[in-house]
C-alpha cells in the first residue's frame, strides 16, 4: 500500500505529524520518502520508506520512536521539482498517491550550480590556454604600434635668419616621415612656430625654470634652457590639435596666436588669452647651430587636457 498525502504519521510511542509531500525515485518510479510535517508549518523531514512499518488506512506507522525523528534530513524544497514540472513516463500508472505535491529530486549536477559553473569556467580556461599560443603572435603584431618608442629624432626646420623681429611668431614648415599603425610609411607636412623671445617673454614661457623633455621610458632626452632666446611651439593647438596662425586682430594692441577652430587666442608667450584651450601652447625641444640652423624634436602632447602628457 502506498502512503497518502495528509495521512497521519505515528512513531512507536506517539503521533508526530502528517504527510505533507511524497518523494519519488525517478528511476524506480517508487515512493522513496515521505515528507513529514509536524502540523505547525515548521520543519518537514524526509523519512525513507524503509522506516515505514505499515500503513493502516490513513495512518502511517513508523518503526522508530519519536525521539529518532531528528536524524532525518530537513526538506530543502529547492532540491526538488514537482511531477507537474517534469514529465516522467509511466509514473502515473505506477503511483497511486492522492493528488498533491509529489516531488522528484533534481539531479545533483543540475542542483549544484556552483559546481556546474566551476566546470564551465574550467572548460573556458582550458580553451583559452590552448588557444593562447595561437592568439599571442597575432595580438603582439596588432598591438605593436601602440608601444612604439617616441620619435626623438632632431629635425632641421630652417634658419633663424628668417626671424626679423623679436617676440613675433614665424612659421617653419617641415616634412616628416610617419608610419601609422599598419599603413605604409608616408611623408607629411608639419609646422612649428618659432620666435626670438625677449627675456620678459622667456620668463612667461618657462616661468623661471628650464623645461625638460623625456622619452617613453621617462629618461631625459633634452632640456630647453630658460635663457635660450629661441622658442619653438608645436604647430598643434592644445585644445583639439588644429593648426593656428600668428594674426593681427582688431581691438587687440598686438598680434596673437589665433586658432580658428574654436577661437582659442594665445599671446606670444603661449599663454591662453581666450577660448577653450586648456593649457598654453606647447614648447618643443629646440637647438640652433652656430650657423643659425634650427632643429626641433617634433614631440606631441595629448590635446584637450590641462597637463602636458607626451603621446608622440
Ligand atoms: S582646436 Fe584650437 S581652439 Fe579648438
Short mmCIF file of C-alpha atoms and ligand atoms in Angstrom, two decimals:
data_model
loop_
_atom_site.label_atom_id
_atom_site.label_comp_id
_atom_site.label_asym_id
_atom_site.label_seq_id
_atom_site.Cartn_x
_atom_site.Cartn_y
_atom_site.Cartn_z
CA UNK A 1 0.00 0.00 0.00
CA UNK A 2 1.24 3.44 -0.81
CA UNK A 3 1.20 6.37 1.57
CA UNK A 4 -1.42 9.04 1.07
CA UNK A 5 -0.96 12.75 1.35
CA UNK A 6 -2.33 14.17 4.60
CA UNK A 7 -2.08 10.77 6.27
CA UNK A 8 -1.29 10.86 9.95
CA UNK A 9 2.21 9.71 10.87
CA UNK A 10 2.77 7.83 14.11
CA UNK A 11 6.00 6.71 15.69
CA UNK A 12 6.04 3.74 18.06
CA UNK A 13 5.25 6.00 21.01
CA UNK A 14 3.14 8.85 19.61
CA UNK A 15 1.77 10.74 16.65
CA UNK A 16 4.43 13.05 15.11
CA UNK A 17 2.58 14.81 12.28
CA UNK A 18 1.22 14.18 8.83
CA UNK A 19 2.50 13.51 5.33
CA UNK A 20 2.84 16.82 3.53
CA UNK A 21 4.57 15.60 0.38
CA UNK A 22 5.91 12.48 -1.18
CA UNK A 23 9.26 11.99 -2.87
CA UNK A 24 9.53 9.68 -5.84
CA UNK A 25 12.62 7.93 -7.18
CA UNK A 26 12.52 8.83 -10.91
CA UNK A 27 14.33 5.64 -11.90
CA UNK A 28 12.43 3.02 -9.96
CA UNK A 29 9.19 5.07 -10.01
CA UNK A 30 8.70 4.07 -6.37
CA UNK A 31 7.97 6.34 -3.44
CA UNK A 32 11.36 6.70 -1.78
CA UNK A 33 10.47 9.04 1.10
CA UNK A 34 7.53 10.56 2.85
CA UNK A 35 7.84 14.12 3.98
CA UNK A 36 6.52 14.51 7.50
CA UNK A 37 5.38 17.89 8.76
CA UNK A 38 4.73 18.48 12.41
CA UNK A 39 1.41 20.10 11.62
CA UNK A 40 2.53 23.55 12.74
CA UNK A 41 4.01 24.62 9.38
CA UNK A 42 7.53 24.22 10.78
CA UNK A 43 10.26 21.90 9.61
CA UNK A 44 9.46 18.99 7.35
CA UNK A 45 11.64 15.90 7.50
CA UNK A 46 12.31 13.36 4.79
CA UNK A 47 11.64 9.90 6.16
CA UNK A 48 12.69 6.95 3.97
CA UNK A 49 10.04 4.39 3.16
CA UNK A 50 12.23 1.76 4.78
CA UNK A 51 11.21 3.28 8.15
CA UNK A 52 7.52 2.74 7.42
CA UNK A 53 6.34 -0.32 9.26
CA UNK A 54 2.79 -0.41 7.98
CA UNK A 55 0.02 1.71 6.56
CA UNK A 56 -3.39 1.28 8.00
CA UNK A 57 -5.97 3.37 6.20
CA UNK A 58 -4.85 6.97 6.59
CA UNK A 59 -2.35 6.25 9.32
CA UNK A 60 1.30 5.57 8.56
CA UNK A 61 3.16 3.75 11.35
CA UNK A 62 6.90 4.23 11.60
CA UNK A 63 9.11 1.62 13.22
CA UNK A 64 11.04 4.19 15.29
CA UNK A 65 10.35 6.16 18.45
CA UNK A 66 9.61 9.89 18.06
CA UNK A 67 12.99 10.69 19.67
CA UNK A 68 14.71 9.49 16.47
CA UNK A 69 12.81 11.77 14.10
CA UNK A 70 15.58 14.33 14.41
CA UNK A 71 18.04 12.21 12.46
CA UNK A 72 16.09 12.55 9.24
CA UNK A 73 17.13 15.43 6.97
CA UNK A 74 15.02 18.54 6.81
CA UNK A 75 13.38 19.02 3.41
CA UNK A 76 15.11 21.61 1.21
CA UNK A 77 12.41 22.39 -1.31
CA UNK A 78 14.93 23.89 -3.77
CA UNK A 79 16.39 20.45 -4.37
CA UNK A 80 13.18 19.12 -5.91
CA UNK A 81 10.75 19.70 -8.70
CA UNK A 82 7.17 18.50 -8.72
CA UNK A 83 5.79 15.91 -11.08
CA UNK A 84 3.84 18.75 -12.67
CA UNK A 85 7.11 20.36 -13.70
CA UNK A 86 8.79 17.29 -15.16
CA UNK A 87 7.27 14.60 -17.22
CA UNK A 88 8.18 11.11 -16.09
CA UNK A 89 6.94 8.32 -18.30
CA UNK A 90 4.65 5.75 -16.71
CA UNK A 91 4.76 7.47 -13.33
CA UNK A 92 1.01 7.85 -13.05
CA UNK A 93 0.46 4.15 -13.80
CA UNK A 94 2.85 3.18 -11.05
CA UNK A 95 1.99 5.74 -8.40
CA UNK A 96 -1.32 5.84 -6.67
CA UNK A 97 -0.88 8.60 -4.15
CA UNK A 98 -3.56 11.24 -3.95
CA UNK A 99 -3.01 14.41 -5.98
CA UNK A 100 -0.77 16.85 -4.25
CA UNK A 101 2.86 17.79 -4.27
CA UNK A 102 4.79 14.77 -5.40
CA UNK A 103 8.47 15.65 -5.54
CA UNK A 104 11.28 14.41 -7.76
CA UNK A 105 14.90 15.14 -6.78
CA UNK A 106 16.80 17.44 -9.11
CA UNK A 107 19.94 15.64 -10.37
CA UNK A 108 22.96 16.60 -8.31
CA UNK A 109 24.84 18.26 -11.18
CA UNK A 110 21.84 20.42 -12.01
CA UNK A 111 21.27 21.32 -8.38
CA UNK A 112 24.84 22.33 -7.67
CA UNK A 113 25.09 25.50 -9.74
CA UNK A 114 28.44 26.44 -8.21
CA UNK A 115 29.89 23.16 -9.25
CA UNK A 116 28.41 23.44 -12.71
CA UNK A 117 29.72 26.99 -13.05
CA UNK A 118 33.12 25.80 -11.90
CA UNK A 119 33.25 23.18 -14.63
CA UNK A 120 32.02 25.70 -17.21
CA UNK A 121 34.72 28.18 -16.21
CA UNK A 122 37.31 25.42 -16.16
CA UNK A 123 36.35 24.46 -19.70
CA UNK A 124 36.69 28.08 -20.82
CA UNK A 125 40.04 28.43 -19.08
CA UNK A 126 41.37 25.30 -20.75
CA UNK A 127 40.11 26.61 -24.09
CA UNK A 128 41.92 29.92 -23.57
CA UNK A 129 45.12 28.19 -22.50
CA UNK A 130 45.05 26.00 -25.60
CA UNK A 131 44.30 28.98 -27.83
CA UNK A 132 46.87 31.33 -26.31
CA UNK A 133 49.87 30.18 -28.36
CA UNK A 134 47.84 30.86 -31.49
CA UNK A 135 46.45 34.23 -30.37
CA UNK A 136 49.63 35.67 -28.83
CA UNK A 137 51.61 36.35 -32.04
CA UNK A 138 48.54 37.92 -33.65
CA UNK A 139 47.89 40.17 -30.62
CA UNK A 140 51.55 41.08 -30.42
CA UNK A 141 51.53 42.12 -34.07
CA UNK A 142 48.31 44.11 -33.75
CA UNK A 143 49.38 45.94 -30.60
CA UNK A 144 52.94 46.67 -31.63
CA UNK A 145 52.21 50.20 -32.92
CA UNK A 146 50.80 51.15 -29.51
CA UNK A 147 54.15 50.51 -27.88
CA UNK A 148 56.49 52.07 -30.39
CA UNK A 149 59.02 54.36 -28.70
CA UNK A 150 58.61 58.13 -29.16
CA UNK A 151 60.34 59.63 -32.16
CA UNK A 152 63.18 61.67 -30.65
CA UNK A 153 64.96 62.49 -33.88
CA UNK A 154 66.13 66.06 -34.37
CA UNK A 155 64.57 67.59 -37.48
CA UNK A 156 66.04 70.57 -39.28
CA UNK A 157 63.30 73.12 -39.96
CA UNK A 158 65.13 76.19 -41.29
CA UNK A 159 67.41 79.01 -40.28
CA UNK A 160 66.88 81.73 -37.68
CA UNK A 161 67.79 84.36 -40.25
CA UNK A 162 64.10 84.22 -41.23
CA UNK A 163 63.21 85.82 -37.91
CA UNK A 164 63.50 89.55 -38.28
CA UNK A 165 61.62 90.88 -35.27
CA UNK A 166 61.65 89.75 -31.62
CA UNK A 167 58.50 88.39 -29.97
CA UNK A 168 56.92 87.65 -33.31
CA UNK A 169 55.64 84.26 -34.40
CA UNK A 170 57.24 82.81 -37.55
CA UNK A 171 56.01 79.57 -39.01
CA UNK A 172 58.58 76.94 -40.00
CA UNK A 173 57.29 74.05 -42.07
CA UNK A 174 58.99 70.70 -42.33
CA UNK A 175 58.38 67.29 -43.80
CA UNK A 176 58.31 64.23 -41.62
CA UNK A 177 58.08 60.55 -42.42
CA UNK A 178 55.47 58.83 -40.32
CA UNK A 179 54.19 55.32 -40.15
CA UNK A 180 50.64 54.97 -38.87
CA UNK A 181 49.98 51.52 -37.44
CA UNK A 182 49.97 49.06 -40.34
CA UNK A 183 49.91 51.61 -43.15
CA UNK A 184 52.97 52.15 -45.33
CA UNK A 185 55.29 55.00 -44.33
CA UNK A 186 54.20 58.39 -45.68
CA UNK A 187 55.72 61.87 -45.63
CA UNK A 188 53.53 64.60 -44.17
CA UNK A 189 53.88 68.36 -43.94
CA UNK A 190 54.04 69.71 -40.39
CA UNK A 191 54.98 73.01 -38.80
CA UNK A 192 56.22 74.71 -35.67
CA UNK A 193 56.03 78.37 -34.67
CA UNK A 194 59.31 79.97 -33.73
CA UNK A 195 60.06 83.23 -32.07
CA UNK A 196 63.07 85.03 -30.83
CA UNK A 197 61.86 85.92 -27.38
CA UNK A 198 62.80 88.85 -25.19
CA UNK A 199 63.71 87.98 -21.57
CA UNK A 200 60.23 89.05 -20.42
CA UNK A 201 58.55 86.62 -22.81
CA UNK A 202 61.03 83.85 -21.92
CA UNK A 203 60.05 84.36 -18.28
CA UNK A 204 56.40 83.86 -19.22
CA UNK A 205 57.15 80.78 -21.33
CA UNK A 206 59.38 78.98 -18.84
CA UNK A 207 58.24 80.55 -15.54
CA UNK A 208 61.85 80.74 -14.47
CA UNK A 209 62.56 77.01 -14.92
CA UNK A 210 64.33 75.03 -17.63
CA UNK A 211 61.90 72.77 -19.49
CA UNK A 212 62.71 69.08 -19.63
CA UNK A 213 61.57 66.56 -22.22
CA UNK A 214 61.54 62.82 -21.64
CA UNK A 215 61.23 59.67 -23.73
CA UNK A 216 58.63 56.94 -23.29
CA UNK A 217 60.74 55.34 -20.55
CA UNK A 218 60.91 58.58 -18.60
CA UNK A 219 64.58 59.23 -19.41
CA UNK A 220 65.60 62.81 -20.00
CA UNK A 221 66.28 63.49 -23.69
CA UNK A 222 66.62 67.26 -23.78
CA UNK A 223 66.32 70.43 -21.71
CA UNK A 224 65.24 73.80 -23.12
CA UNK A 225 67.32 76.35 -21.27
CA UNK A 226 65.09 79.12 -19.91
CA UNK A 227 67.62 81.75 -21.05
CA UNK A 228 67.90 80.46 -24.63
CA UNK A 229 66.22 83.13 -26.76
CA UNK A 230 64.61 80.92 -29.40
CA UNK A 231 61.34 79.20 -28.59
CA UNK A 232 59.51 76.70 -30.80
CA UNK A 233 55.85 75.87 -30.26
CA UNK A 234 54.23 72.70 -31.57
CA UNK A 235 52.06 73.59 -34.56
CA UNK A 236 49.04 71.90 -32.96
CA UNK A 237 46.57 73.80 -30.81
CA UNK A 238 46.42 72.21 -27.34
CA UNK A 239 42.63 72.33 -27.47
CA UNK A 240 41.94 69.72 -30.16
CA UNK A 241 45.03 69.79 -32.32
CA UNK A 242 44.08 72.22 -35.10
CA UNK A 243 46.65 74.41 -36.81
CA UNK A 244 46.77 78.03 -35.68
CA UNK A 245 48.18 81.29 -37.06
CA UNK A 246 50.01 84.42 -35.97
CA UNK A 247 47.47 87.19 -36.52
CA UNK A 248 46.79 90.84 -36.01
CA UNK A 249 43.30 91.19 -34.57
CA UNK A 250 41.40 94.45 -34.38
CA UNK A 251 40.81 95.64 -30.83
CA UNK A 252 43.92 93.84 -29.56
CA UNK A 253 47.02 96.00 -29.15
CA UNK A 254 49.38 93.45 -30.63
CA UNK A 255 49.48 90.27 -32.65
CA UNK A 256 48.43 86.97 -31.16
CA UNK A 257 48.29 83.30 -32.00
CA UNK A 258 44.73 82.53 -33.14
CA UNK A 259 43.27 79.06 -33.56
CA UNK A 260 40.23 79.42 -35.83
CA UNK A 261 38.68 76.05 -34.98
CA UNK A 262 37.12 77.14 -31.69
CA UNK A 263 38.70 80.58 -31.37
CA UNK A 264 41.43 79.99 -28.83
CA UNK A 265 43.71 83.01 -28.50
CA UNK A 266 47.25 82.88 -27.13
CA UNK A 267 49.73 85.66 -26.56
CA UNK A 268 53.30 85.49 -27.79
CA UNK A 269 54.38 83.55 -24.69
CA UNK A 270 51.75 80.91 -25.48
CA UNK A 271 49.50 81.98 -22.59
CA UNK A 272 45.78 81.45 -23.21
CA UNK A 273 44.04 84.81 -23.51
CA UNK A 274 40.66 83.47 -24.52
CA UNK A 275 38.83 80.39 -25.80
CA UNK A 276 38.53 76.75 -24.77
CA UNK A 277 42.23 75.82 -24.84
CA UNK A 278 43.05 74.02 -21.56
CA UNK A 279 46.73 75.00 -21.43
CA UNK A 280 49.29 77.29 -23.06
CA UNK A 281 50.94 76.46 -26.38
CA UNK A 282 53.37 73.55 -26.17
CA UNK A 283 57.08 74.38 -26.48
CA UNK A 284 59.11 71.63 -28.14
CA UNK A 285 62.83 70.86 -27.87
CA UNK A 286 64.86 73.33 -29.92
CA UNK A 287 68.53 73.86 -30.68
CA UNK A 288 70.27 76.27 -33.03
CA UNK A 289 73.64 75.58 -34.58
CA UNK A 290 76.40 78.16 -34.92
CA UNK A 291 75.32 78.97 -38.47
CA UNK A 292 71.72 79.52 -37.35
CA UNK A 293 70.18 76.26 -38.48
CA UNK A 294 67.23 75.34 -36.30
CA UNK A 295 66.45 71.80 -35.26
CA UNK A 296 63.50 70.64 -33.24
CA UNK A 297 62.18 67.36 -31.88
CA UNK A 298 58.60 67.00 -33.00
CA UNK A 299 57.10 65.98 -29.67
CA UNK A 300 53.32 65.94 -29.37
CA UNK A 301 51.18 66.18 -26.28
CA UNK A 302 47.68 64.97 -25.58
CA UNK A 303 45.09 67.51 -26.72
CA UNK A 304 42.24 68.79 -24.60
CA UNK A 305 43.80 68.28 -21.18
CA UNK A 306 45.41 70.68 -18.74
CA UNK A 307 48.65 68.72 -18.25
CA UNK A 308 51.25 68.14 -20.91
CA UNK A 309 51.16 64.39 -21.50
CA UNK A 310 53.50 63.31 -24.24
CA UNK A 311 51.97 60.97 -26.80
CA UNK A 312 54.49 61.07 -29.66
S1 LIG B 1 41.47 73.22 -31.78
FE1 LIG B 1 42.20 75.18 -31.42
S2 LIG B 1 40.59 76.10 -30.38
FE2 LIG B 1 39.85 74.14 -30.71
#
